[in-house]
Amino acid sequence: MSVRVVIFGGLMAIAAAGFAQAPTPQRPPVGGIGSPADAMIFYVARGAADACGQNCSEWIAAEGTVQWDTHKRLLAILDRQAGRKLPVVIHSWGESNLNVATSLGRILRDRGIDTTAGRTEVEACSGKGEAECFALKRPGGPLEAKMNTGDLTCDLTCVLLLAGGVHRSLPAGAKVIVSGMFIRNRLAPNVNDEQRESLTARFGEQFRLYLRDMGVETELLDIIDRNPEPRRRIELPPSEWLRLRIVTAASL
């Protein structure tokens, strides 16, 4: 078992190289001082009939990079739904904290939420800059929107979030592209070999436990581990999505 892991800011955390492109320029920080730009936000979107699937016209958009405090925003948006189980539509990008991503997945499973991936395009953002659009989304909606699944990539962060769904799907034409993970300590650049090996084993087992609990085949990690270059991309064809149980239904 040789899953590669990451340390951020002197604290053990896990991050992956994300391939989805972030909006340009970066969005403002979500929180106060020290809050990173592009951190994931959640807001309710609504569109035409079947906009987010059969008999689905309202959803929760999950948009951005998973950071250390992202779980707080997910819990807040779910608590505001008064028991409604709106599906979560994932659009992740950047180098995300995968420890937190698995925590988000467990929250989604505990709440009985379905998951898919796609880009939410808010009508009121048309013609507006990123900062102005972000200000519209930040309060949490609801906002009139439509789903865009064209040229969609689901990276490892997306896969881990997706795994938390009770029912999980990916749109036809989507690409699942994963890479290895890597160790980083922002405060101390070097991580000694002994610490790296210990963290590799610890986090590797945690990820396997998470995938087993979510009903996803742990072979997914074996595929990642066989990649000789941590940042090299591996595309999983749709036939593998079902076999590995990344999704629970065929693409629509």
XYZ file of C-alpha atoms in Angstrom:
252
model
C 0.000 0.000 0.000
C 1.694 3.181 -1.151
C -0.908 5.935 -1.357
C 0.893 9.284 -1.390
C -0.340 11.891 1.085
C 0.039 15.578 1.872
C 0.733 17.694 4.958
C -0.467 21.298 4.991
C 0.538 23.994 7.467
C 2.242 21.600 9.883
C -0.971 19.613 10.300
C -1.575 16.262 8.653
C -3.935 16.666 5.735
C -4.279 15.161 2.308
C -4.495 16.883 -1.043
C -4.673 15.830 -4.661
C -3.707 17.468 -7.885
C -7.008 18.646 -9.347
C -7.517 18.981 -13.093
C -10.760 20.928 -13.357
C -10.084 24.533 -14.231
C -10.931 27.204 -11.691
C -12.662 30.401 -12.777
C -10.305 33.232 -13.704
C -9.542 35.317 -11.733
C -9.724 33.529 -8.366
C -12.822 34.065 -6.282
C -12.486 36.058 -3.051
C -11.928 34.155 0.220
C -15.103 32.663 1.693
C -14.307 33.397 5.329
C -12.245 35.964 7.186
C -8.506 36.403 7.595
C -6.554 33.361 6.500
C -9.391 31.875 4.509
C -8.060 30.632 1.153
C -9.389 31.854 -2.170
C -11.430 29.408 -4.237
C -12.577 27.459 -1.139
C -15.671 25.357 -1.842
C -19.052 26.976 -1.331
C -22.551 25.506 -1.395
C -25.740 27.117 -2.621
C -29.197 26.039 -3.719
C -29.927 26.288 -7.439
C -33.157 25.670 -9.307
C -33.967 25.312 -12.950
C -36.413 23.844 -15.418
C -38.089 20.485 -14.966
C -35.517 17.656 -15.035
C -32.680 20.209 -14.975
C -30.674 18.017 -12.575
C -32.097 14.646 -13.620
C -35.451 12.934 -13.828
C -38.020 14.778 -11.699
C -35.247 17.026 -10.347
C -35.382 20.789 -10.718
C -33.579 21.924 -7.551
C -30.138 21.001 -6.272
C -27.223 22.048 -4.056
C -24.215 23.240 -6.042
C -20.845 22.314 -4.490
C -18.274 24.551 -6.132
C -14.572 25.134 -5.494
C -11.575 23.652 -3.706
C -12.065 21.496 -0.598
C -10.287 23.192 2.303
C -9.911 22.519 6.025
C -13.208 24.214 6.969
C -15.402 23.133 4.037
C -17.420 20.695 6.162
C -18.843 23.623 8.164
C -20.398 25.137 5.055
C -21.814 21.796 3.925
C -23.476 21.200 7.298
C -24.876 24.740 7.259
C -26.524 24.392 3.825
C -27.956 20.949 4.661
C -29.364 22.178 7.970
C -31.170 25.000 6.163
C -33.095 22.570 3.966
C -35.521 21.559 6.742
C -35.222 17.875 5.942
C -35.321 18.183 2.148
C -32.741 15.896 0.547
C -31.655 17.893 -2.464
C -28.975 16.206 -4.589
C -25.480 17.668 -4.465
C -23.908 18.570 -7.816
C -20.112 18.639 -7.588
C -17.752 20.969 -9.416
C -14.356 20.712 -7.716
C -11.008 22.064 -8.754
C -7.524 22.700 -7.396
C -5.387 20.862 -4.855
C -7.917 19.794 -2.258
C -7.721 18.427 1.270
C -8.766 14.810 0.835
C -9.135 14.185 4.553
C -11.893 16.771 4.507
C -13.292 15.367 1.248
C -13.899 12.014 2.943
C -15.519 13.818 5.886
C -17.863 15.553 3.442
C -18.681 12.184 1.878
C -19.617 10.736 5.265
C -21.853 13.728 5.992
C -23.648 13.233 2.678
C -24.168 9.536 3.355
C -25.417 10.168 6.895
C -27.959 12.663 5.516
C -29.110 10.316 2.735
C -28.065 12.662 -0.090
C -27.611 11.710 -3.773
C -24.621 13.004 -5.731
C -23.571 13.781 -9.284
C -21.164 16.164 -11.016
C -21.678 19.192 -13.194
C -21.195 22.933 -13.472
C -23.993 25.143 -12.200
C -24.492 28.253 -14.319
C -26.388 30.944 -12.423
C -28.561 33.170 -14.606
C -27.910 36.293 -12.531
C -24.155 35.883 -13.088
C -24.474 36.471 -16.821
C -22.269 39.421 -17.765
C -20.889 39.807 -14.231
C -17.318 39.393 -12.998
C -16.233 36.539 -10.746
C -16.258 38.601 -7.539
C -19.760 39.948 -8.226
C -21.051 36.478 -9.125
C -19.471 35.025 -5.990
C -21.282 37.635 -3.874
C -24.596 36.389 -5.317
C -23.805 32.748 -4.521
C -22.267 33.212 -1.090
C -25.577 33.615 0.849
C -26.667 30.155 -0.331
C -29.499 30.812 -2.782
C -31.872 29.755 -4.119
C -30.717 31.035 -7.490
C -32.155 30.396 -10.930
C -29.642 28.321 -12.858
C -29.008 25.591 -15.364
C -26.697 22.575 -15.393
C -23.763 22.353 -17.796
C -22.140 18.925 -18.131
C -20.124 19.582 -21.266
C -16.371 18.927 -21.109
C -16.728 17.797 -17.484
C -13.839 16.257 -15.528
C -14.310 14.486 -12.200
C -10.945 14.357 -10.383
C -10.041 12.418 -7.241
C -11.627 15.020 -4.968
C -14.808 14.786 -7.017
C -14.738 10.968 -6.830
C -14.396 10.990 -3.038
C -17.279 13.439 -2.672
C -19.341 11.507 -5.192
C -18.757 8.297 -3.208
C -20.707 9.731 -0.291
C -23.951 9.776 -2.259
C -26.592 7.151 -1.610
C -27.293 7.160 -5.338
C -24.424 8.497 -7.424
C -24.146 9.138 -11.126
C -22.066 10.947 -13.705
C -23.428 12.485 -16.895
C -22.682 10.955 -20.269
C -19.516 12.428 -21.718
C -17.923 13.112 -18.333
C -14.320 12.058 -17.736
C -13.018 10.526 -14.507
C -9.338 11.441 -14.318
C -7.321 10.722 -11.182
C -3.696 11.131 -10.183
C -1.497 10.236 -7.242
C -1.287 12.164 -4.007
C 1.816 13.746 -2.560
C 3.314 14.900 0.740
C 3.775 18.574 1.486
C 4.464 20.513 4.667
C 3.931 24.211 4.081
C 5.909 25.231 7.187
C 8.783 22.793 6.774
C 9.514 21.865 3.148
C 11.203 18.552 3.870
C 9.430 15.441 5.136
C 11.805 12.692 6.209
C 11.474 9.194 4.795
C 10.370 7.646 8.100
C 7.543 10.132 8.543
C 6.528 9.781 4.910
C 6.316 5.998 5.223
C 4.294 6.210 8.446
C 1.846 8.710 6.961
C 1.535 6.691 3.778
C 0.432 3.614 5.700
C -1.888 5.511 8.025
C -3.724 7.514 5.410
C -3.769 4.635 2.971
C -5.742 2.537 5.429
C -8.078 5.443 6.232
C -8.891 5.882 2.556
C -9.526 2.179 2.099
C -11.838 2.150 5.098
C -13.751 5.128 3.703
C -14.216 3.547 0.292
C -15.332 0.242 1.821
C -17.856 2.065 4.013
C -19.188 3.928 0.980
C -19.460 0.724 -1.089
C -16.697 1.663 -3.544
C -14.068 -0.885 -4.539
C -10.700 -0.175 -2.906
C -9.090 -1.274 -6.161
C -9.431 2.385 -7.082
C -6.509 3.107 -4.750
C -4.500 0.253 -6.241
C -4.895 1.851 -9.666
C -3.645 5.163 -8.266
C -0.743 3.495 -6.462
C 0.446 1.766 -9.628
C 0.937 5.164 -11.241
C 4.735 5.683 -11.262
C 4.357 9.477 -11.442
C 2.120 11.106 -8.790
C 0.980 13.903 -11.109
C 0.419 11.719 -14.176
C -3.247 11.533 -15.119
C -5.115 8.252 -15.304
C -8.468 8.245 -17.075
C -10.994 5.632 -15.972
C -13.419 4.626 -18.756
C -17.175 4.518 -18.019
C -17.084 0.708 -17.816
C -14.796 1.062 -14.792
C -17.129 3.510 -13.045
C -19.732 0.792 -12.558
C -17.275 -2.020 -11.937
C -15.503 -0.054 -9.210
C -18.898 1.166 -7.957
C -17.896 4.810 -8.237
C -21.420 5.252 -9.611
C -24.548 3.282 -8.794
C -26.200 3.763 -12.188
C -25.092 3.984 -15.792
C -24.513 7.427 -17.301
C -27.570 9.257 -18.587
